[in-house]
Coordinates of N, CA and C in Angstrom, one line a residue:
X9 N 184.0 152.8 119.2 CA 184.9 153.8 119.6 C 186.3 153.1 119.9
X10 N 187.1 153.6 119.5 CA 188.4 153.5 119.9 C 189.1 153.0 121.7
X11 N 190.2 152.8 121.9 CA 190.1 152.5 123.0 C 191.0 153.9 123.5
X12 N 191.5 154.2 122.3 CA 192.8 155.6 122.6 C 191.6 157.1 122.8
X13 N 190.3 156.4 122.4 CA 189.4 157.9 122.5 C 188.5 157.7 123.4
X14 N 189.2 157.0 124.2 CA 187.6 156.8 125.9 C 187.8 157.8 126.7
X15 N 189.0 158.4 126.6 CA 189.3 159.4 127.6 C 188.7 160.3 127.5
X16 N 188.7 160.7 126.0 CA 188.7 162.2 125.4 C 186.8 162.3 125.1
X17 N 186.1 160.8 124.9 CA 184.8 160.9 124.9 C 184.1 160.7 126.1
X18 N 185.0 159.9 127.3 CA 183.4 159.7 128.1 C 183.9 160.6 129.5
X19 N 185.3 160.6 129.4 CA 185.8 161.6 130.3 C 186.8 162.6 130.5
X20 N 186.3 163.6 129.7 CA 187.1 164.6 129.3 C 187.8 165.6 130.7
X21 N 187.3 165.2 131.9 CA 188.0 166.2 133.2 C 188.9 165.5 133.3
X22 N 189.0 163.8 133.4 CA 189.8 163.3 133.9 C 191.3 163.6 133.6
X23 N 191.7 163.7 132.2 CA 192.8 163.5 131.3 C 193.4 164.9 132.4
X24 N 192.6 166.0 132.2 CA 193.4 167.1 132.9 C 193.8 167.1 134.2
X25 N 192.8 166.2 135.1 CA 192.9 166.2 136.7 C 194.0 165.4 136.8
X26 N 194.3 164.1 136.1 CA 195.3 163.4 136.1 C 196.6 163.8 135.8
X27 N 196.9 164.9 134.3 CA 197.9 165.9 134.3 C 198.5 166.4 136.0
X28 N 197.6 167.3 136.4 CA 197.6 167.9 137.7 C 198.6 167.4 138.7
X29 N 197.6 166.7 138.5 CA 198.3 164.9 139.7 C 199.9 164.8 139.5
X30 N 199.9 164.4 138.4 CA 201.4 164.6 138.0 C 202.5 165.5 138.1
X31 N 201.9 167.1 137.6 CA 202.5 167.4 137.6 C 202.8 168.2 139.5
X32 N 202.0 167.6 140.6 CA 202.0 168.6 141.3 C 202.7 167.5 142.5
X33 N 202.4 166.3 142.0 CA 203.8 165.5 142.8 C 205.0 165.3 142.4
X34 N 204.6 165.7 141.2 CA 206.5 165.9 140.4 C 207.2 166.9 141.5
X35 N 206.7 168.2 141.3 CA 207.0 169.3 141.6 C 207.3 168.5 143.3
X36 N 206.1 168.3 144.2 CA 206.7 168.0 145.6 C 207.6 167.0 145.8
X37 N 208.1 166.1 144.6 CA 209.2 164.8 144.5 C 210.4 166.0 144.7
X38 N 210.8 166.6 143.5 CA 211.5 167.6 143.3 C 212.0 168.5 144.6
X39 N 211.0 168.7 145.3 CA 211.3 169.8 146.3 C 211.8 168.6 147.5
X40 N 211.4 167.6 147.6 CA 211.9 166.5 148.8 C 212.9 166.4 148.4
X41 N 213.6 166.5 147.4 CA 215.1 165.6 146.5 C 215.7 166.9 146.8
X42 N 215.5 167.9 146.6 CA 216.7 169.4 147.0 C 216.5 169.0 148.9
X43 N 216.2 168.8 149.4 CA 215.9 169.5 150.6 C 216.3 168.2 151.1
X44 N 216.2 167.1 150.9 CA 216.9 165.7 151.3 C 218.2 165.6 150.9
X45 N 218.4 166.4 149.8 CA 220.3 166.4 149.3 C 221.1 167.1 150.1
X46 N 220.2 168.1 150.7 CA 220.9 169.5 150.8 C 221.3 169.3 152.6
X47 N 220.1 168.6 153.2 CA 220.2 168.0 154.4 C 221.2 167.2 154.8
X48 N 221.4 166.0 153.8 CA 222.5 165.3 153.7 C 224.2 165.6 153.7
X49 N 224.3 166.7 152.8 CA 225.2 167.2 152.4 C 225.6 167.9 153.8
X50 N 224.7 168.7 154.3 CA 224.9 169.7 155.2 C 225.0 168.9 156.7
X51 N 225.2 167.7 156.8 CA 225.6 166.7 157.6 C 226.8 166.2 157.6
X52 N 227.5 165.5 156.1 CA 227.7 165.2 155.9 C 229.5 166.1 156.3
X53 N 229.2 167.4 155.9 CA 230.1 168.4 156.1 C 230.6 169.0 157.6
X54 N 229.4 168.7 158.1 CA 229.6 169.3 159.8 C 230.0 168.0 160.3
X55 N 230.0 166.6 160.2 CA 230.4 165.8 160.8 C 232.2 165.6 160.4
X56 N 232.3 166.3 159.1 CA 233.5 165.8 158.6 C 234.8 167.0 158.3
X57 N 233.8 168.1 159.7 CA 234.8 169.0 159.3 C 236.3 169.1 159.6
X58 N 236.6 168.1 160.6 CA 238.0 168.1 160.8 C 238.4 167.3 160.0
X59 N 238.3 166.4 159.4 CA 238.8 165.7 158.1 C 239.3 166.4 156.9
X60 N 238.2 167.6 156.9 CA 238.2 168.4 155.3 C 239.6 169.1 155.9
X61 N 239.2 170.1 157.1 CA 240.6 171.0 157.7 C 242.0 169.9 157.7
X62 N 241.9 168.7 158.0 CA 243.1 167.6 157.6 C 243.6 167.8 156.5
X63 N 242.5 167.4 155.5 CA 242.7 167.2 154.3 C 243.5 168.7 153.6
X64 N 242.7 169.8 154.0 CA 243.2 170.9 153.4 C 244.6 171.3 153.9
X65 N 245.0 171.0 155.1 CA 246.5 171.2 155.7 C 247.1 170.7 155.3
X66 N 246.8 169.3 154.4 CA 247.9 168.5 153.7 C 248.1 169.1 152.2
X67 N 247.5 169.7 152.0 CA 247.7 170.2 150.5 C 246.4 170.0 149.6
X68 N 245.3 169.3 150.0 CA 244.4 169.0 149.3 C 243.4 170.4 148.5
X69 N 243.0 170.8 148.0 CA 242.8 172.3 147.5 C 240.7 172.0 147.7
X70 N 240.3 173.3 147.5 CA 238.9 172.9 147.7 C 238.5 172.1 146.8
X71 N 238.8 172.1 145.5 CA 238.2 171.5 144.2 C 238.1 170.0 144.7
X72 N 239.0 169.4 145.2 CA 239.4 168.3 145.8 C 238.6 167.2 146.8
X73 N 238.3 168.4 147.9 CA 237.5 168.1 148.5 C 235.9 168.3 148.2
X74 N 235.3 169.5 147.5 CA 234.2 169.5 146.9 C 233.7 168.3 145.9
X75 N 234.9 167.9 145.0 CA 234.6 166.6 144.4 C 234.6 165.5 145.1
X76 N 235.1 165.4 146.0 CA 235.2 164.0 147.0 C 233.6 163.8 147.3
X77 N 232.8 165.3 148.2 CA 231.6 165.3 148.2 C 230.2 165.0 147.7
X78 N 230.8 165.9 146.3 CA 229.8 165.4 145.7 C 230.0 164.4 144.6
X79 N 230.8 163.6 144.3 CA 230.9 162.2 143.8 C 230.1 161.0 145.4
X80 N 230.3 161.3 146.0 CA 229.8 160.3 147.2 C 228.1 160.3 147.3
X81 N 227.6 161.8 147.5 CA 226.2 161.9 146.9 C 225.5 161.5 146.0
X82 N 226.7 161.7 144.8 CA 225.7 161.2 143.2 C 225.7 159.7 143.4
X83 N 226.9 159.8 143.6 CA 226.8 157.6 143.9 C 225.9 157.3 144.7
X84 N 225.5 157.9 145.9 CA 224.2 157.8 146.7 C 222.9 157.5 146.2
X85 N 223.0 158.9 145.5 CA 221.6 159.4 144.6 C 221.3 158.3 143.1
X86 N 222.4 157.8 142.6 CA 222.5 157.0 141.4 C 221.9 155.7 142.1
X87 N 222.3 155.1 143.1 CA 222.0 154.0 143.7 C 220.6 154.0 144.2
X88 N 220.4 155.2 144.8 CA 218.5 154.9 144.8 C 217.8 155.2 143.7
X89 N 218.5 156.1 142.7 CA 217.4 155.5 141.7 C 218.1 154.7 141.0
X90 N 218.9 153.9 140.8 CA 218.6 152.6 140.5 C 217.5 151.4 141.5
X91 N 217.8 151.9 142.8 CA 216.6 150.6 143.4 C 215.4 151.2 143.2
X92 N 215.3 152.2 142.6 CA 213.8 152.5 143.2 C 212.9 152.3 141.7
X93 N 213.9 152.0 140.4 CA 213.1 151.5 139.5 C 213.1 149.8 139.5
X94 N 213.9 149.5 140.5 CA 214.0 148.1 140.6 C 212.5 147.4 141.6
X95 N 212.4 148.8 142.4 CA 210.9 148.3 143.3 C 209.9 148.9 142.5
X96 N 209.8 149.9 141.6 CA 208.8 150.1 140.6 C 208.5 148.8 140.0
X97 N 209.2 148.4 139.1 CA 208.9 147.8 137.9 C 208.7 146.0 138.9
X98 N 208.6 146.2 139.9 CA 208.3 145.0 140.9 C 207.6 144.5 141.7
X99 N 207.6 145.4 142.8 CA 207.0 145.1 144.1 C 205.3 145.9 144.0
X100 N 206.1 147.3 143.2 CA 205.0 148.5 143.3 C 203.9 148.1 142.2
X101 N 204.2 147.7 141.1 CA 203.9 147.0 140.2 C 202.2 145.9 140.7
X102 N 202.9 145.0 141.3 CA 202.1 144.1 142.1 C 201.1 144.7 143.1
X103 N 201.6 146.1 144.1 CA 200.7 146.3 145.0 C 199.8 147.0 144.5
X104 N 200.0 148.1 143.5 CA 198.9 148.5 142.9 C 198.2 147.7 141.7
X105 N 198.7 147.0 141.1 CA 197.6 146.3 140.6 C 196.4 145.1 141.2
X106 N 197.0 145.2 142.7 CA 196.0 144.3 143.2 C 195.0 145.8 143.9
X107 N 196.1 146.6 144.5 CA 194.6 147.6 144.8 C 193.9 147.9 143.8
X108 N 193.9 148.3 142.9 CA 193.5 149.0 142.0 C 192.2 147.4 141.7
X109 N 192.6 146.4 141.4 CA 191.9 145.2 141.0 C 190.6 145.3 142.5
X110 N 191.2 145.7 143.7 CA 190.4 145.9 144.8 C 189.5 147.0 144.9
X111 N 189.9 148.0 144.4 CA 189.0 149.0 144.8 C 187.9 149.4 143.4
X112 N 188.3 149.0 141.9 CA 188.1 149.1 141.2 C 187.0 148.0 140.9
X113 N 187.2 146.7 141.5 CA 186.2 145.3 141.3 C 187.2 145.4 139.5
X114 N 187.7 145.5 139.1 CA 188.7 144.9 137.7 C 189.2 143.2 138.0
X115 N 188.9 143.3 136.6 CA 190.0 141.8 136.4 C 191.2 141.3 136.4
X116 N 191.6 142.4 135.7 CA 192.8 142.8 135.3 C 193.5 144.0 135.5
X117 N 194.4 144.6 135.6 CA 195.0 146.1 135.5 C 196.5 146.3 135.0
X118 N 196.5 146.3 133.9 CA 197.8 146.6 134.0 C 198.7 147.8 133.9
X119 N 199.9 148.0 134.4 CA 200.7 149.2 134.7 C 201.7 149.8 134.2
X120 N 201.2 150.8 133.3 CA 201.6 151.1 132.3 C 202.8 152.4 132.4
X121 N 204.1 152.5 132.0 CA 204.9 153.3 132.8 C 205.4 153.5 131.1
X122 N 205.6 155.3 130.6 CA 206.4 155.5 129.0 C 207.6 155.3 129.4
X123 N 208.3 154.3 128.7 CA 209.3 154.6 128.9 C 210.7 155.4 128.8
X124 N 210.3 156.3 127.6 CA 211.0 158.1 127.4 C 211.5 158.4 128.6
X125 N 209.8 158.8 129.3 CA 209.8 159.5 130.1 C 210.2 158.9 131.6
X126 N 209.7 157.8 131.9 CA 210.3 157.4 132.8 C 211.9 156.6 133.3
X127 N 212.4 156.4 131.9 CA 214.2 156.2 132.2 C 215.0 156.9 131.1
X128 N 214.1 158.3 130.6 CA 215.2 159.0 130.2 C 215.1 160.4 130.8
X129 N 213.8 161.1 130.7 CA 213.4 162.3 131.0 C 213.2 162.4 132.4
X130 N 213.0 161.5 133.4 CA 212.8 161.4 134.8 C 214.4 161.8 135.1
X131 N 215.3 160.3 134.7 CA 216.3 160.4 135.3 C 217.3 161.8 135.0
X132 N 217.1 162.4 133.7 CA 218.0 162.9 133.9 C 217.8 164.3 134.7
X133 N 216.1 165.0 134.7 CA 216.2 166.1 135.5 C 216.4 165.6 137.1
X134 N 216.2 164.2 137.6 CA 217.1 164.3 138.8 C 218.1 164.7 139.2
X135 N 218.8 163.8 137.7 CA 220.8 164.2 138.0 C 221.0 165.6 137.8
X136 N 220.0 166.6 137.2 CA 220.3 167.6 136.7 C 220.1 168.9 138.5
X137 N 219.2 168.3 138.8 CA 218.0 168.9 139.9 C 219.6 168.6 141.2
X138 N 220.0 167.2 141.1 CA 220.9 166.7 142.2 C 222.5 167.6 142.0
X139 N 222.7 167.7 141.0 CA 223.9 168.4 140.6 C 224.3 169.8 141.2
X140 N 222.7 170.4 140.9 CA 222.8 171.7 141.3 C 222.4 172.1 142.4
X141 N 222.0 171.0 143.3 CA 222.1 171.2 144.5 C 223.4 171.1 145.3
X142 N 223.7 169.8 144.9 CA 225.3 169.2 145.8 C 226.1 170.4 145.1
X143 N 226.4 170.7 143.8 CA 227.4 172.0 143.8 C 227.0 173.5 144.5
X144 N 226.0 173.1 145.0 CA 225.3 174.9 145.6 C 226.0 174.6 147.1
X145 N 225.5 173.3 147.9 CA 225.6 173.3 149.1 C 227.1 172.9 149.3
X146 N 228.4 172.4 148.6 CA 229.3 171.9 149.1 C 230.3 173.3 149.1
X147 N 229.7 174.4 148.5 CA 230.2 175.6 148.9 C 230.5 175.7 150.6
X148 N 229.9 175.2 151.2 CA 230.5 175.3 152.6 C 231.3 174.6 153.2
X149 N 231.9 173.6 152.4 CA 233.0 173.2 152.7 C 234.1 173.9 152.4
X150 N 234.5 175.4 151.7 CA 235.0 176.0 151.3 C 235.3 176.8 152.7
X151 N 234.0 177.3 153.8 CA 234.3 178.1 154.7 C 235.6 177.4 155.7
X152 N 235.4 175.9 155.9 CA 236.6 175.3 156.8 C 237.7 175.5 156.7
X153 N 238.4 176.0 157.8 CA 239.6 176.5 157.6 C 240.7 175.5 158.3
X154 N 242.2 175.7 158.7 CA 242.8 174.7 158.6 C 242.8 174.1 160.3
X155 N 242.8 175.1 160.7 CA 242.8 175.2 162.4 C 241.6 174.5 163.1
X156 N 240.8 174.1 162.2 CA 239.8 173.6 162.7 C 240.7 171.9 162.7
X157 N 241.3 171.5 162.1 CA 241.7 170.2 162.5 C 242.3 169.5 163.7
X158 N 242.6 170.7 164.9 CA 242.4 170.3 166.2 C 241.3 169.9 167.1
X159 N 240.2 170.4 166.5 CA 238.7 169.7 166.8 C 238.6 168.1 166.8
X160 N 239.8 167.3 166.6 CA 239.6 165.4 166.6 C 239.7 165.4 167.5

């Protein structure tokens, strides 16, 4: 037998329980990344509202300030997933192939990541998922008005 047909002959649940797996911590990755941006963002704005009302009394227009915001985020958000395929393809690498060597009694294991899918298709519904959050939530930097810049 093949080595590409062990799945499909000696364990045919697995292939689909493992889909699952995937797809159902994708989905709760997904939901932590809106709700961790949106948190951020919505900090980021209440701490800095007499800056924006500054900014806006000097002539700065919302566009202005909404890009300030969310250029600072994505650079945020670009920067952890840049480390976090730097601790994949590294650290994580190493800890699960020794558990897996542990709990499995294996010799070997190695850790196999597509790479399509993991640095093209990953990244880009992040930036896509991160986009449309930061432009949803920096709508509230729109409500700050100018008067609010006596709040320093």
């Amino acid at each position: 037998i093949e080595r590409d047909k062990v799945m499909e002959h000696h364990m045919p649940g697995y292939g689909r329980m493992f889909n699952l797996i995937i797809i159902v911590v994708s989905i709760t990755a997904a939901v932590v990344i809106m709700l961790l941006s949106s948190l951020y963002e919505n900090i980021f704005i209440d701490e800095e509202t007499s800056d924006i009302a500054l900014l806006k009394s000097m002539g700065f227009g919302k566009g202005a300030v909404r890009s300030w915001h969310f250029w600072r985020l994505m650079l945020l958000s670009l920067l952890s997933l840049g480390l976090s395929y730097v601790f994949t393809s590294t650290i994580a690498e190493f800890l699960i192939g020794k558990l897996f060597q542990t709990l499995m009694r294996a010799k070997e294991f190695n850790f196999f990541v597509s790479p399509i899918s993991n640095y093209v298709i990953v990244p880009i519904c992040v930036i896509v998922l991160l986009v449309a959050v930061i432009m949803t939530v920096t709508k509230l930097a729109d409500r700050i008005e100018i008067w609010k810049v006596r709040n320093e």
